[in-house]
Amino acid sequence: MVNFFLSLRRNLISRPVLKRVRRVLPPLSETEEQALHAGTVGWEAELFSGKPNWQYLHDLPKPRLTEEEQAFLEGPTETLCGLLNDWEINHERKDLPLEAWQFIKNNGFWGMIIPKAYGGLEFSALAHSSVIGKLASRSVTAAVTVMVPNSLGPSELLLLYGTEEQKSHYLPRLARGEELPCFAMTGPTAGSDAASMPDSGVVCYGDYQGKRTLGMRVSWNKRYITLGPIATVLGLAFHLYDPDHLLGEQEDIGITLALVPTETPGVQIGRRHYPSYQAFQNGPTTGQEVFIPLEWIIGGQERAGQGWQMLMECLGVGRSVSLPSMSTGAAKLCARATGAYARVRKQFRLPIGKFEGVEEVLARIAGNAYLLDALRTATTAAVDQGDKPSTLSAIAKYHSTMRMRETINDAMDVHGGKAVCEGPSNYLANSYHAIPVSITVEGANILTRSMIIFGQGAIRCHPYLLKEMQAAQNPDEKEGLVAFDQAMFGHMGFLLCNFGRAWWHNLSGGRWSPAPEAGVTVDYYRQLGRMSASFALVADLTSLILGGELKRREKISARLGDCLSHLYLLSCLLKRFKDDGQPREDIPLLHWCGQRELYLIQQTLDEILANYPSRPVGGLLRWVLFPWGRRFGKPSDDVGRQCAALLLSPSSSRDRLTAGVFLGSREKDPIARLEEAFKTVIAADEANKKLRRAAKERGLKSLSLEEAVSRGVISEVEAKLAEKAEKLTWEIITVDDFTPEELSGEQVLRREQILSGG
Ligand SMILES: Cc1cc2nc3c(=O)[nH]c(=O)nc-3n(C[C@H](O)[C@H](O)[C@H](O)COP(=O)(O)OP(=O)(O)OC[C@H]3O[C@@H](n4cnc5c(N)ncnc54)[C@H](O)[C@@H]3O)c2cc1C
């Protein structure tokens, strides 16, 4: 009987639907297919399910460094930061000093991801990320120089795919810094669409070390390659062809990755780009018909043609660590420095941080720094438990760099002219210059938001979508129909459950949405569960309505991606607050970030519905999602004031928020000087108040320190403190200036020349 109904269902319902799906479903390209299967799926699938299992989130490891990792952070990383002067690096030397290069090499900075068995440091993703974050708070050039060999490139590819021979040759040399790697994929015509690279190799016999050898004749024209100008080994991506069938039947073998020593005849490196005034080594590389043996393919001959899949697999890990760490380091620096500056700098006789306009910006800086660290630690936790998070890493890359941009812009605004005027004592402008680099690399941001986050995330995370697509593409009609029928009816049940869940939770304001704990976070868990159900419903219906068309409808895909991203950011926030032991002092940060993320989720859903591809479905969804209208507001002014206050005086919360920022020494480092001024100004507050009061009583504008001491208004100790605070404040508000010759060298034009035109 059951079989009868099942067969009726298949033939009457599933078969015609399958027929239509087969007709409208655009075929997936090989590279899309590989991207879809690369990496792992984790917490994002819970968010897609509409009823997240909180245990999964809480089971992700807490961020804890081992003793060895902590010692590396406090030892060699701190020392390296002390060797760096970003002004000198980027504007004078246009390179790191030799001492810093040697230090990086001798202390294993390039081997953080290489196992100890090969001589590397074998650090966790968290430790690796903490090192990059600290370096980024001191010098973008140094952070990039350390980051690249530990990110997507030769070491990671060798670890995952290298032959034993390749691993034992290269990995110890890379760990010791005897080899300097780079990875060359991008070219003039193949940027975001990297898989379209025209660089090619042809399988042939050639001469290698005097022997007739089976190899490839490779030609390439790559640009923007970080460390390329000085690399000793080039990780090279090219399209391999075998027209003479020397390897087998296939002529078009596909994208292939090889390790090419740069001393190989024909390899051109050395010229440099100068990206956004940053002095890290970056440049083009070319080669014309360079013969390389087949064994240089990463993983050997059997990996020929698997390059794209290998890259996609690795991308998730590198993308989880590199730019989220750099962005967090920069945001923490902004939080620490801007709060201090806003306390030291006075206008209208008040610290500028006390004005509501500045306070609002400070709150955003504090909130972003808190949230970015939450994002960084949750994402590296996933990597440390063995995930290769493809969607979460795209979210982390996009949102960390965008929030970093927002934070640096805010910090620049609060500093005013102090951050605008360049020079050795400007500790912000360089991070500002570097913003577009982070936005562009590892998947340019517009593309990441519009195509990757939801486009790939939906298919990967949805419990049935990929199964339906695979069933529709199954060449075996019968097997395809059975699989499609199962997936389609599962999908319908899933959709109906989320419809009911979203309707009920939105109607009841999320009051009965399950939460794993009571207390200050309970409502955020409930609202996150409620919003997850709303998102799952909208995502599902939109995918059904648009099908393959969704790929071209980037605006809606981007907004759905934003919604998923804000759900993830809110999850990271809750995890961080729990992992930190729910400190009372951090509650304003929890509220500011939580309220903002809920507001952004609501805004994104509202925008999706306002532009929905089907008016009736859009109307129905609005009724389900917003039965009482839009209820979430932006973070309240009161919460904002409390967050800003955390930056304006020393506290454990400020230290937690900015942990890992390099402060340095008073003699050499502007941040250390700012920190000293900040503490001294606060310590001298009481004395200054007494001085002001005494002057007011006497009808004077001000009272000299000597007079105040002689009249007993303040003690000698207080007078010294007030004097020191004034001196340090003066140091901080001072900006660099230069002689015309210092700025322009030989090119200086005299005023007379300018006026006379000759
Ligand atoms: C400083 C620096 C270092 C780099 N290091 C390396 C390296 O070491 N190795 C390496 O191989 N590469 C490297 N790159 C290359 C980097 O990954 C590329 O710059 C990036 O992939 C974008 O390519 P593009 O600059 O050619 O921009 P384009 O691809 O021309 O893109 C321009 C704009 O169009 C948008 N866009 C493109 N397609 C779409 C789409 N379908 N939908 C929506 N928007 C779209 C992009 O988001 C971007 O905003 C580096 C680049 C820079 C600037």
Short mmCIF file of N, CA and C and ligand atoms in Angstrom, two decimals, residues 144 148 152 182-194 222-228 235 237 273-276 278 280-283 436-452 551 554, ligand 1:
data_model
loop_
_atom_site.label_atom_id
_atom_site.label_comp_id
_atom_site.label_asym_id
_atom_site.label_seq_id
_atom_site.Cartn_x
_atom_site.Cartn_y
_atom_site.Cartn_z
N VAL A 144 51.67 41.46 6.67
CA VAL A 144 51.46 40.79 5.38
C VAL A 144 52.65 39.87 5.07
N VAL A 148 51.47 35.91 4.55
CA VAL A 148 51.34 35.24 3.25
C VAL A 148 51.93 33.82 3.24
N LEU A 152 47.06 30.80 2.20
CA LEU A 152 46.93 29.99 0.98
C LEU A 152 48.21 30.11 0.15
N CYS A 182 55.88 32.33 -2.58
CA CYS A 182 54.77 33.21 -2.94
C CYS A 182 53.77 32.34 -3.71
N PHE A 183 52.59 32.87 -3.93
CA PHE A 183 51.63 32.08 -4.69
C PHE A 183 51.05 32.93 -5.81
N ALA A 184 51.21 32.47 -7.05
CA ALA A 184 50.87 33.30 -8.21
C ALA A 184 49.68 32.73 -8.96
N MET A 185 48.55 33.40 -8.81
CA MET A 185 47.35 32.97 -9.51
C MET A 185 46.81 34.10 -10.39
N THR A 186 46.76 35.32 -9.84
CA THR A 186 46.11 36.44 -10.53
C THR A 186 46.94 36.93 -11.72
N GLY A 187 46.26 37.32 -12.79
CA GLY A 187 46.93 37.91 -13.95
C GLY A 187 46.15 39.11 -14.44
N PRO A 188 46.65 39.79 -15.47
CA PRO A 188 45.97 41.00 -15.94
C PRO A 188 44.53 40.76 -16.37
N THR A 189 44.23 39.62 -16.99
CA THR A 189 42.85 39.40 -17.43
C THR A 189 42.07 38.53 -16.45
N ALA A 190 42.75 37.81 -15.60
CA ALA A 190 42.06 36.91 -14.66
C ALA A 190 42.25 37.42 -13.24
N GLY A 191 41.28 38.23 -12.78
CA GLY A 191 41.31 38.74 -11.41
C GLY A 191 40.33 37.95 -10.57
N SER A 192 39.12 38.51 -10.40
CA SER A 192 38.11 37.78 -9.62
C SER A 192 37.77 36.45 -10.28
N ASP A 193 37.75 36.47 -11.60
CA ASP A 193 37.46 35.23 -12.32
C ASP A 193 38.78 34.48 -12.57
N ALA A 194 39.40 34.09 -11.46
CA ALA A 194 40.76 33.55 -11.55
C ALA A 194 40.82 32.27 -12.37
N LYS A 222 51.66 36.96 -14.58
CA LYS A 222 50.91 37.17 -13.33
C LYS A 222 51.24 38.54 -12.77
N ARG A 223 50.31 39.06 -11.97
CA ARG A 223 50.61 40.33 -11.30
C ARG A 223 50.03 40.33 -9.89
N TYR A 224 50.42 41.34 -9.14
CA TYR A 224 49.98 41.54 -7.74
C TYR A 224 50.50 40.44 -6.80
N ILE A 225 51.58 39.80 -7.11
CA ILE A 225 51.97 38.62 -6.32
C ILE A 225 52.79 39.02 -5.09
N THR A 226 52.21 38.76 -3.92
CA THR A 226 52.86 39.16 -2.69
C THR A 226 54.06 38.27 -2.41
N LEU A 227 55.17 38.90 -2.09
CA LEU A 227 56.50 38.30 -1.90
C LEU A 227 57.12 37.85 -3.22
N GLY A 228 56.35 38.01 -4.32
CA GLY A 228 56.84 37.59 -5.64
C GLY A 228 58.22 38.16 -5.99
N GLY A 235 54.74 29.37 -6.19
CA GLY A 235 53.59 28.48 -6.35
C GLY A 235 52.84 29.00 -7.55
N ALA A 237 49.93 28.76 -10.63
CA ALA A 237 48.69 28.15 -11.13
C ALA A 237 48.60 28.38 -12.64
N HIS A 273 55.24 46.25 -7.46
CA HIS A 273 54.13 47.20 -7.39
C HIS A 273 54.30 47.96 -6.08
N TYR A 274 53.50 49.02 -5.92
CA TYR A 274 53.55 49.80 -4.67
C TYR A 274 52.10 49.98 -4.21
N PRO A 275 51.53 48.92 -3.57
CA PRO A 275 50.08 48.94 -3.30
C PRO A 275 49.70 49.81 -2.10
N SER A 276 48.94 50.84 -2.35
CA SER A 276 48.41 51.71 -1.29
C SER A 276 49.49 52.17 -0.31
N GLN A 278 51.98 50.76 0.77
CA GLN A 278 52.50 49.72 1.68
C GLN A 278 53.75 49.11 1.04
N PHE A 280 55.19 46.19 1.57
CA PHE A 280 55.43 44.73 1.49
C PHE A 280 55.76 44.38 0.05
N GLN A 281 56.54 43.33 -0.11
CA GLN A 281 57.01 42.96 -1.45
C GLN A 281 55.84 42.42 -2.26
N ASN A 282 55.61 43.04 -3.40
CA ASN A 282 54.49 42.63 -4.24
C ASN A 282 54.83 43.03 -5.67
N GLY A 283 54.61 42.13 -6.61
CA GLY A 283 54.99 42.49 -7.97
C GLY A 283 54.54 41.46 -9.00
N PRO A 436 42.16 49.47 1.36
CA PRO A 436 41.73 48.86 0.09
C PRO A 436 42.43 47.54 -0.23
N VAL A 437 43.61 47.36 0.32
CA VAL A 437 44.30 46.07 0.06
C VAL A 437 43.47 44.94 0.65
N SER A 438 43.09 45.11 1.92
CA SER A 438 42.30 44.04 2.57
C SER A 438 40.96 43.84 1.88
N ILE A 439 40.38 44.93 1.41
CA ILE A 439 39.07 44.82 0.76
C ILE A 439 39.20 44.03 -0.55
N THR A 440 40.34 44.17 -1.22
CA THR A 440 40.49 43.59 -2.57
C THR A 440 40.97 42.14 -2.59
N VAL A 441 41.88 41.79 -1.68
CA VAL A 441 42.52 40.47 -1.80
C VAL A 441 41.64 39.34 -1.23
N GLU A 442 42.03 38.11 -1.51
CA GLU A 442 41.33 36.90 -1.05
C GLU A 442 39.84 36.94 -1.38
N GLY A 443 39.51 37.38 -2.58
CA GLY A 443 38.11 37.50 -3.00
C GLY A 443 37.66 38.91 -2.74
N ALA A 444 37.62 39.74 -3.81
CA ALA A 444 37.26 41.15 -3.62
C ALA A 444 35.88 41.23 -2.98
N ASN A 445 35.69 42.27 -2.14
CA ASN A 445 34.51 42.26 -1.26
C ASN A 445 33.16 42.29 -1.98
N ILE A 446 33.05 43.07 -3.05
CA ILE A 446 31.73 43.15 -3.70
C ILE A 446 31.36 41.76 -4.21
N LEU A 447 32.32 41.10 -4.81
CA LEU A 447 32.09 39.75 -5.34
C LEU A 447 31.77 38.77 -4.19
N THR A 448 32.54 38.87 -3.12
CA THR A 448 32.33 37.94 -1.99
C THR A 448 30.91 38.09 -1.45
N ARG A 449 30.47 39.35 -1.32
CA ARG A 449 29.12 39.57 -0.78
C ARG A 449 28.06 39.14 -1.78
N SER A 450 28.27 39.48 -3.06
CA SER A 450 27.19 39.29 -4.03
C SER A 450 27.07 37.87 -4.55
N MET A 451 28.19 37.17 -4.59
CA MET A 451 28.15 35.85 -5.23
C MET A 451 28.45 34.69 -4.30
N ILE A 452 29.36 34.95 -3.35
CA ILE A 452 29.91 33.80 -2.63
C ILE A 452 29.09 33.43 -1.38
N LYS A 551 21.67 33.21 -9.27
CA LYS A 551 23.08 33.48 -9.54
C LYS A 551 23.25 34.87 -10.17
N GLU A 554 22.21 39.33 -8.13
CA GLU A 554 23.22 39.51 -7.08
C GLU A 554 22.72 40.36 -5.91
C1 LIG B 1 48.10 44.08 -2.78
C2 LIG B 1 47.61 42.85 -3.45
C3 LIG B 1 48.15 41.62 -3.13
C4 LIG B 1 47.74 40.48 -3.83
N1 LIG B 1 48.38 39.29 -3.61
C5 LIG B 1 48.13 38.25 -4.45
C6 LIG B 1 48.92 37.07 -4.40
O1 LIG B 1 49.84 36.93 -3.59
N2 LIG B 1 48.64 36.08 -5.29
C7 LIG B 1 47.64 36.18 -6.21
O2 LIG B 1 47.46 35.27 -6.99
N3 LIG B 1 46.85 37.28 -6.25
C8 LIG B 1 47.08 38.32 -5.41
N4 LIG B 1 46.30 39.46 -5.47
C9 LIG B 1 45.19 39.50 -6.41
C10 LIG B 1 43.84 39.63 -5.76
O3 LIG B 1 43.40 38.42 -5.28
C11 LIG B 1 42.94 40.22 -6.87
O4 LIG B 1 43.27 41.59 -6.92
C12 LIG B 1 41.49 40.02 -6.64
O5 LIG B 1 41.17 38.69 -6.88
C13 LIG B 1 40.61 40.90 -7.54
O6 LIG B 1 41.03 40.92 -8.86
P1 LIG B 1 41.19 42.35 -9.61
O7 LIG B 1 42.02 43.23 -8.74
O8 LIG B 1 41.69 42.06 -10.97
O9 LIG B 1 39.74 42.95 -9.65
P2 LIG B 1 38.56 42.61 -10.69
O10 LIG B 1 38.39 41.15 -10.78
O11 LIG B 1 38.79 43.38 -11.92
O12 LIG B 1 37.31 43.18 -9.90
C14 LIG B 1 37.00 44.57 -9.89
C15 LIG B 1 35.73 44.75 -9.07
O13 LIG B 1 34.65 44.03 -9.67
C16 LIG B 1 34.01 43.21 -8.71
N5 LIG B 1 33.51 42.01 -9.36
C17 LIG B 1 34.13 41.21 -10.24
N6 LIG B 1 33.33 40.22 -10.62
C18 LIG B 1 32.17 40.38 -9.97
C19 LIG B 1 30.93 39.67 -9.93
N7 LIG B 1 30.70 38.59 -10.63
N8 LIG B 1 29.96 40.15 -9.13
C20 LIG B 1 30.15 41.26 -8.39
N9 LIG B 1 31.29 41.95 -8.39
C21 LIG B 1 32.29 41.52 -9.16
C22 LIG B 1 35.09 42.90 -7.68
O14 LIG B 1 34.50 42.60 -6.43
C23 LIG B 1 35.86 44.21 -7.65
O15 LIG B 1 35.23 45.10 -6.77
C24 LIG B 1 46.70 40.58 -4.78
C25 LIG B 1 46.11 41.82 -5.05
C26 LIG B 1 46.56 42.95 -4.41
C27 LIG B 1 45.95 44.27 -4.77
#
